[in-house]
Coordinates of C-alpha atoms and ligand atoms in Angstrom, one line a residue:
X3 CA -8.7 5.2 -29.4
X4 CA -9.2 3.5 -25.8
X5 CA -11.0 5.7 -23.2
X6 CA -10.2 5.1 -19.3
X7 CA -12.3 6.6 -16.9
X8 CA -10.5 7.1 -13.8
X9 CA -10.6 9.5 -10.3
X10 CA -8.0 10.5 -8.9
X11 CA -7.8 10.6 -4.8
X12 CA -5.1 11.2 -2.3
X13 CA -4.8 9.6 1.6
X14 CA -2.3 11.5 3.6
X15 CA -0.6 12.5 0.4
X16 CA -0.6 9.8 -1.3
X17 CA -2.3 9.3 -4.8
X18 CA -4.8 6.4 -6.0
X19 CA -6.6 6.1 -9.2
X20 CA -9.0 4.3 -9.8
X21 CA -9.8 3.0 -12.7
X22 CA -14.0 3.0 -13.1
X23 CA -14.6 2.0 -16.6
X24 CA -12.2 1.2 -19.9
X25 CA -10.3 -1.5 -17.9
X26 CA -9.6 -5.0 -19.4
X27 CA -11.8 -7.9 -19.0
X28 CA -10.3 -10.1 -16.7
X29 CA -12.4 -13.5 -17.3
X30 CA -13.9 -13.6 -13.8
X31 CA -13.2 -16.0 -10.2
X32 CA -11.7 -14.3 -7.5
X33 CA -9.9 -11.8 -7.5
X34 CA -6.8 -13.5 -6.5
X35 CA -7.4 -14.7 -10.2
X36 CA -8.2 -11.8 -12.2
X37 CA -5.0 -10.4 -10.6
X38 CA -3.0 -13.3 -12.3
X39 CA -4.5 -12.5 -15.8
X40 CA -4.3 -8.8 -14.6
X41 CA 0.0 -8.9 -14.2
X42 CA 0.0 -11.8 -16.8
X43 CA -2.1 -10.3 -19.8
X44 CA -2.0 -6.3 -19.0
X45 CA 0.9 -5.0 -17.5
X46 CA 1.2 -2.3 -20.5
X47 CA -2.3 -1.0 -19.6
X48 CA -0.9 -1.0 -15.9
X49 CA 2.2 1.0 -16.9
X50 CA -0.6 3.3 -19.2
X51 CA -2.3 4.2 -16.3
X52 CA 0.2 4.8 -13.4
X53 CA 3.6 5.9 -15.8
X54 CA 4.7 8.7 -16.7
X55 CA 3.3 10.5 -19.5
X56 CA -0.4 10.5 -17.2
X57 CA 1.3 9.3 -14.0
X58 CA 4.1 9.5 -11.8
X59 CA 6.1 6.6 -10.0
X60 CA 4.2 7.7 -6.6
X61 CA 0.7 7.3 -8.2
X62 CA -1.0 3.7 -7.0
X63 CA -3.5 2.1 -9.0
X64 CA -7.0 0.5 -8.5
X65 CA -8.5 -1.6 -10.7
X66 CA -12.5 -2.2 -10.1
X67 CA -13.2 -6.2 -10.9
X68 CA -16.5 -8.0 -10.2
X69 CA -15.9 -9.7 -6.7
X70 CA -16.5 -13.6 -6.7
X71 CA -17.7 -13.3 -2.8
X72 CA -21.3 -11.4 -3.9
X73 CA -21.2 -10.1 -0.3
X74 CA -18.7 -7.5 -1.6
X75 CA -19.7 -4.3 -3.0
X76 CA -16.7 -4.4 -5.6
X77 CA -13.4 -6.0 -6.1
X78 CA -10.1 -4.5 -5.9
X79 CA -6.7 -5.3 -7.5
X80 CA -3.8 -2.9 -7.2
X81 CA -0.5 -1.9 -8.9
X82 CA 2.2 0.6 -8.9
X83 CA 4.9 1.7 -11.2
X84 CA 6.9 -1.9 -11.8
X85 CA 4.0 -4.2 -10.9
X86 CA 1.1 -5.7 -8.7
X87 CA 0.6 -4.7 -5.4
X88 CA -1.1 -7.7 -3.0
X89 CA -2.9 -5.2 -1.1
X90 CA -2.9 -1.3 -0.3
X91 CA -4.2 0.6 3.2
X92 CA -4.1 4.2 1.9
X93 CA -5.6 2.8 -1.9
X94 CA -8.5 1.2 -0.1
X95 CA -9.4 4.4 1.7
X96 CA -9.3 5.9 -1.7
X97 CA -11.7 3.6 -3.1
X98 CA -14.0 3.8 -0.7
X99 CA -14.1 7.6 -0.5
X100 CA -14.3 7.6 -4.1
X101 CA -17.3 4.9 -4.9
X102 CA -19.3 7.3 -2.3
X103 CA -18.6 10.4 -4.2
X104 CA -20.0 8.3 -7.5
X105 CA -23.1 7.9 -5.4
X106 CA -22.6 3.8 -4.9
X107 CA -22.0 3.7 -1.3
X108 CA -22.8 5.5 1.7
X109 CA -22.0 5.8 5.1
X110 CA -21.3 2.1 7.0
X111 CA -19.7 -1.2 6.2
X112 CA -18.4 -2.2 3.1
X113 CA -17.0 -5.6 2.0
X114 CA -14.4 -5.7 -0.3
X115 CA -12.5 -8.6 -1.9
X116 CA -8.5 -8.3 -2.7
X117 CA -6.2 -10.4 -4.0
X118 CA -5.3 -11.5 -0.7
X119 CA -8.8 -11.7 0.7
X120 CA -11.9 -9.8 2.1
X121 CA -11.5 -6.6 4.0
X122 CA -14.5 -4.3 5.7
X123 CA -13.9 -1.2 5.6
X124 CA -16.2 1.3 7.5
X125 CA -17.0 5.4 5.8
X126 CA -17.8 7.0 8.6
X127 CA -20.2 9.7 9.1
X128 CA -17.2 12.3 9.4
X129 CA -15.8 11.3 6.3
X130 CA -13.1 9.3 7.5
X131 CA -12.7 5.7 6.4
X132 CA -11.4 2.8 8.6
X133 CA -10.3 -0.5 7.2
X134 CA -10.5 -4.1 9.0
X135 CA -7.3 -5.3 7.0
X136 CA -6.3 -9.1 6.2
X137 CA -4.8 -10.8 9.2
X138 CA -1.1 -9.9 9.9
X139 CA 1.6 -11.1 11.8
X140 CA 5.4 -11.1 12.9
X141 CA 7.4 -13.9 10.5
X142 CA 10.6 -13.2 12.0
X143 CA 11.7 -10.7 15.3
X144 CA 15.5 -9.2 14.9
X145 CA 17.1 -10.5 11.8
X146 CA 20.1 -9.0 10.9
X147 CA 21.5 -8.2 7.3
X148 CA 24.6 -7.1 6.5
X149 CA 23.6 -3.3 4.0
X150 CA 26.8 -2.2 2.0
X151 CA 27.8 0.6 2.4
X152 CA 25.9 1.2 5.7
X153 CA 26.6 -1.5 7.5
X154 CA 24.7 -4.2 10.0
X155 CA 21.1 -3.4 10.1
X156 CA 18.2 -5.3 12.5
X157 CA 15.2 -5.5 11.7
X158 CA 11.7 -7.4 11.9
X159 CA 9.7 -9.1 8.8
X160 CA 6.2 -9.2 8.8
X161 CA 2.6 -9.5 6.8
X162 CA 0.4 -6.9 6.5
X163 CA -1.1 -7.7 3.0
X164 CA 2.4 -6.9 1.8
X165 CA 5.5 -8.2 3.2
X166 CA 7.9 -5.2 4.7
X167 CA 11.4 -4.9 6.8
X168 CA 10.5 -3.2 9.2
X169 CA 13.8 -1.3 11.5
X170 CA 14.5 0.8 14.5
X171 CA 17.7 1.9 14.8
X172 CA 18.7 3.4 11.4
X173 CA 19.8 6.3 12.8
X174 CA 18.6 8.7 10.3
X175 CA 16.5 11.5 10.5
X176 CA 13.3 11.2 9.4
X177 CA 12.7 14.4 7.5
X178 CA 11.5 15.0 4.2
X179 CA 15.3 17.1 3.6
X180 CA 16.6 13.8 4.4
X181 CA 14.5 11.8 1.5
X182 CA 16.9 11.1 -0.8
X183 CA 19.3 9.4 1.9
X184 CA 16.0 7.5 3.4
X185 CA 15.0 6.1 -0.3
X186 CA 18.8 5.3 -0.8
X187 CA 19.4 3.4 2.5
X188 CA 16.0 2.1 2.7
X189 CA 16.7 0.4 -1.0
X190 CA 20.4 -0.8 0.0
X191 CA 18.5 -2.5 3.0
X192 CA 15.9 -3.7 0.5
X193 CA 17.9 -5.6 -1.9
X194 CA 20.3 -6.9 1.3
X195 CA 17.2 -8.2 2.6
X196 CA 16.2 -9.9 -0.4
X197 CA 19.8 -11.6 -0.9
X198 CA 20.5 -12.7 2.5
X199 CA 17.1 -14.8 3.1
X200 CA 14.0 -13.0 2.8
X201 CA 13.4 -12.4 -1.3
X202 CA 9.6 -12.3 -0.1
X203 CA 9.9 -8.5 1.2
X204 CA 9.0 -5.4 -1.4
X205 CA 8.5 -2.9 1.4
X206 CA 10.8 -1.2 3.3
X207 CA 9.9 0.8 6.4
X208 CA 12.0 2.7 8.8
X209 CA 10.6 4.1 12.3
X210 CA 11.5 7.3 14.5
X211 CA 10.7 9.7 17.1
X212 CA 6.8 11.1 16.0
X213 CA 6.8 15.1 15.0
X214 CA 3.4 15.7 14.7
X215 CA 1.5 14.3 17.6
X216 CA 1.7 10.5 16.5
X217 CA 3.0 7.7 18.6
X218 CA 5.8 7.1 15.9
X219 CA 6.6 8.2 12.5
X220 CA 8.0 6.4 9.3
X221 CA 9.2 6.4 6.1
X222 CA 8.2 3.5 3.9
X223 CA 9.5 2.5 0.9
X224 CA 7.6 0.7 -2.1
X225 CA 9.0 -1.6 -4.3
X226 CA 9.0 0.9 -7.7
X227 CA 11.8 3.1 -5.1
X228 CA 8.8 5.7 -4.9
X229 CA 8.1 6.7 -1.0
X230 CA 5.0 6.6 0.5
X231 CA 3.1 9.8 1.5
X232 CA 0.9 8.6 3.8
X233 CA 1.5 6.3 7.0
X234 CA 0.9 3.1 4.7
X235 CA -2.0 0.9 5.9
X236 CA -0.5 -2.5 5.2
X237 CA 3.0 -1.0 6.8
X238 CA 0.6 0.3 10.1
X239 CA -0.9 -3.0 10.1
X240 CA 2.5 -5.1 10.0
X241 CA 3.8 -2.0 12.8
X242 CA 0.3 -3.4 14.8
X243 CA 1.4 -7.1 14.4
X244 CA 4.9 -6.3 15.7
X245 CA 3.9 -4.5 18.5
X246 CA 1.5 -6.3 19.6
X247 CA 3.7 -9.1 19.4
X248 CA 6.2 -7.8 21.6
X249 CA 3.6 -6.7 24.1
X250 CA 3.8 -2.8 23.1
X251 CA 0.3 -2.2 22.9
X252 CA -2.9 -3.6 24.3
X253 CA -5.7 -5.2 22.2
X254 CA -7.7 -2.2 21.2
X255 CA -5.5 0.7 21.9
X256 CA -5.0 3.4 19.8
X257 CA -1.4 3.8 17.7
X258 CA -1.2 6.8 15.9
X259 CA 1.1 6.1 12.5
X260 CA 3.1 9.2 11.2
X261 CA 4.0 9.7 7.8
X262 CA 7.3 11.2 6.8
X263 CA 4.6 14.2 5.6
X264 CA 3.2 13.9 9.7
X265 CA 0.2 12.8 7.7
X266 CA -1.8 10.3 10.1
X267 CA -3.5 6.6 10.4
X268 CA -4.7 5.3 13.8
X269 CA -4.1 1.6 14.2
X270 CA -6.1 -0.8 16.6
X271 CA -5.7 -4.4 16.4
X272 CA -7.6 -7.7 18.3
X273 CA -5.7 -10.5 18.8
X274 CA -6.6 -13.6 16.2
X275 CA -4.4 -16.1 17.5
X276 CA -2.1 -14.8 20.0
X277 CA 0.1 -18.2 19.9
X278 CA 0.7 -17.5 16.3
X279 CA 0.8 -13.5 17.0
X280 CA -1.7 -13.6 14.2
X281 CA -3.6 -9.7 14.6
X282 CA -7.0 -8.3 13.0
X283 CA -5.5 -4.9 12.3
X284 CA -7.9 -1.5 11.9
X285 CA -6.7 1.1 9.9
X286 CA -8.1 4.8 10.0
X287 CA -7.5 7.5 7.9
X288 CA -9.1 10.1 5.0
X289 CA -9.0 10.3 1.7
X290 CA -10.2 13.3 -0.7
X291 CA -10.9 13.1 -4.2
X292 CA -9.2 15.6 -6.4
X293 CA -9.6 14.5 -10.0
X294 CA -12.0 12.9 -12.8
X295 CA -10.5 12.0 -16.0
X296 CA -10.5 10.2 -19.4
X297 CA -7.2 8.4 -20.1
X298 CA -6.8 8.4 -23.9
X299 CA -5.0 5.7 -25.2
X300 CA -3.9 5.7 -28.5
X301 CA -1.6 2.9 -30.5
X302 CA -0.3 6.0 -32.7
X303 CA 1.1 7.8 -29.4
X304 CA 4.4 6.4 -29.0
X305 CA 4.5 6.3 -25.5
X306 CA 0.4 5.1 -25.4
X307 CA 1.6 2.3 -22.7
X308 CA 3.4 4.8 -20.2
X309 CA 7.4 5.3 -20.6
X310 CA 9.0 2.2 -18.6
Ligands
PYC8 O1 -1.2 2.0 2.2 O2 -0.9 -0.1 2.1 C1 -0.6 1.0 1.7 C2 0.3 1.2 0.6 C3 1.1 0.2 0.0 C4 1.8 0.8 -1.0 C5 1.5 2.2 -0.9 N1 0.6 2.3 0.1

């Protein structure tokens, strides 16, 4: 019988756990590394921890590694229900909000190494948690894909530690009533995208009118077809790159993300390389911690390495 220590958190709704002790050993280097043994060597202890019988297809998962940059105070990698995950905004909120309720950090700045390289993120006296995210930026402005069944859709690609299709003018209301259609158009557009030139993008993310006070809201879509509850902190940070691409908002002005729940991130970005359109995004948000648990895995339980 394998024990897993995890805690469970949620940012704006959506979950993370994070797995503190019981995890495999990865063999050390980076993390970029670990993360290649990690989907390599371990995916049915991935699918243990985040499937269905102890998960659900929303839940994301953290994986605590010894960082190779000693600077860090931990590394990261993360996965969802059908794989790896190069980075995650609302998971690193998690993590941080979580190693201060163990008692390992406190308020200020934390280094933290992902798979896709070192982000600070700041806990903040209130509680909240912002995170100085991987540099992100605009590949391609107004591409248009051809989405059977809905027809021609435009929309922009871009890097925020995960790659997402980000679009405009969907027309669809973005309202949780309206879920079903958002996860079925936003997948059509998914797998359109990926045929017709871009099989790079796993993230979907579709943009509206804000409801609750926000500058916008959205409605993003991960690649395992669950939807995200919070604003998504890689999505906000390839929304930052895009705006401040197309000259939307000034370096250092507040964006206030909306979730499809009207939970809420506030983006900031400073400009890296402004010929590139490369952007140092901020994200902000808060997380809570609502669970500690042992995962018990056991070879005689026939569904020990999650239902998939
Ligand atoms: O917050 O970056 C994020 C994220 C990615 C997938 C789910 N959440």
């Amino acid at each position: 019988m394998k024990r897993v220590q995890v805690i469970d958190s949620h940012t704006g709704g959506e979950p993370t756990r994070i797995v503190i002790s019981g995890g495999p050993d990865l063999g050390g280097g980076s993390v970029a590394d670990q993360l290649v043994v990690f989907r390599d060597q371990h995916d049915r202890f991935r699918s243990a921890v985040v499937n269905e019988p102890r998960g659900s297809d929303v839940l994301v998962g953290a994986l605590l590694c010894p960082p190779a940059d000693k600077s860090c105070v931990t590394g990261v990698l993360f996965f969802n229900n059908v794989g790896v995950l190069a980075m995650c905004g609302h998971g690193t909120i998690g993590l941080v909000v979580t190693l201060a309720h163990l008692g390992r950090i406190g308020p200020g700045e934390h280094r933290i190494e992902s798979c896709v390289g070192v982000v600070t993120a700041t806990l903040h006296a209130d509680g909240s948690v912002s995170v100085a995210n991987v540099p992100s930026y605009r590949k391609v402005k107004a591409t248009t894909v051809d989405v059977p069944g809905f027809g021609q859709i435009s929309g922009d690609l871009a890097w925020g530690g995960n790659w997402f299709f980000l679009v405009e003018n969907h027309g669809l209301p973005l309202d949780l009533k309206n879920v079903e259609q958002l996860t079925d158009v936003s997948w059509r557009i998914r797998q359109a995208v990926n045929s017709q030139g871009f099989p790079e993008v796993d993230h979907v993310e579709l943009f509206g009118p804000p409801q609750s006070g926000g500058d916008s809201r959205n409605f993003v879509l991960c690649p395992g077809k669950a939807y995200d509850r919070s604003p998504c902190g890689t999505g906000t940070s390839a929304k930052l790159a895009c705006l401040a691409a197309d000259g939307k908002l000034a370096e250092g002005a507040d964006w206030i993300q909306e979730s499809i729940l009207g939970t809420k991130f506030t983006g900031r970005f400073r400009w890296l390389d402004r010929a590139k359109g490369e952007i140092a995004p901020i994200v902000a948000g808060t997380a809570s911690v609502n669970s500690e648990a042992t995962l018990l895995l056991d070879d005689k339980d026939p569904f020990c390495w999650g239902i998939r």
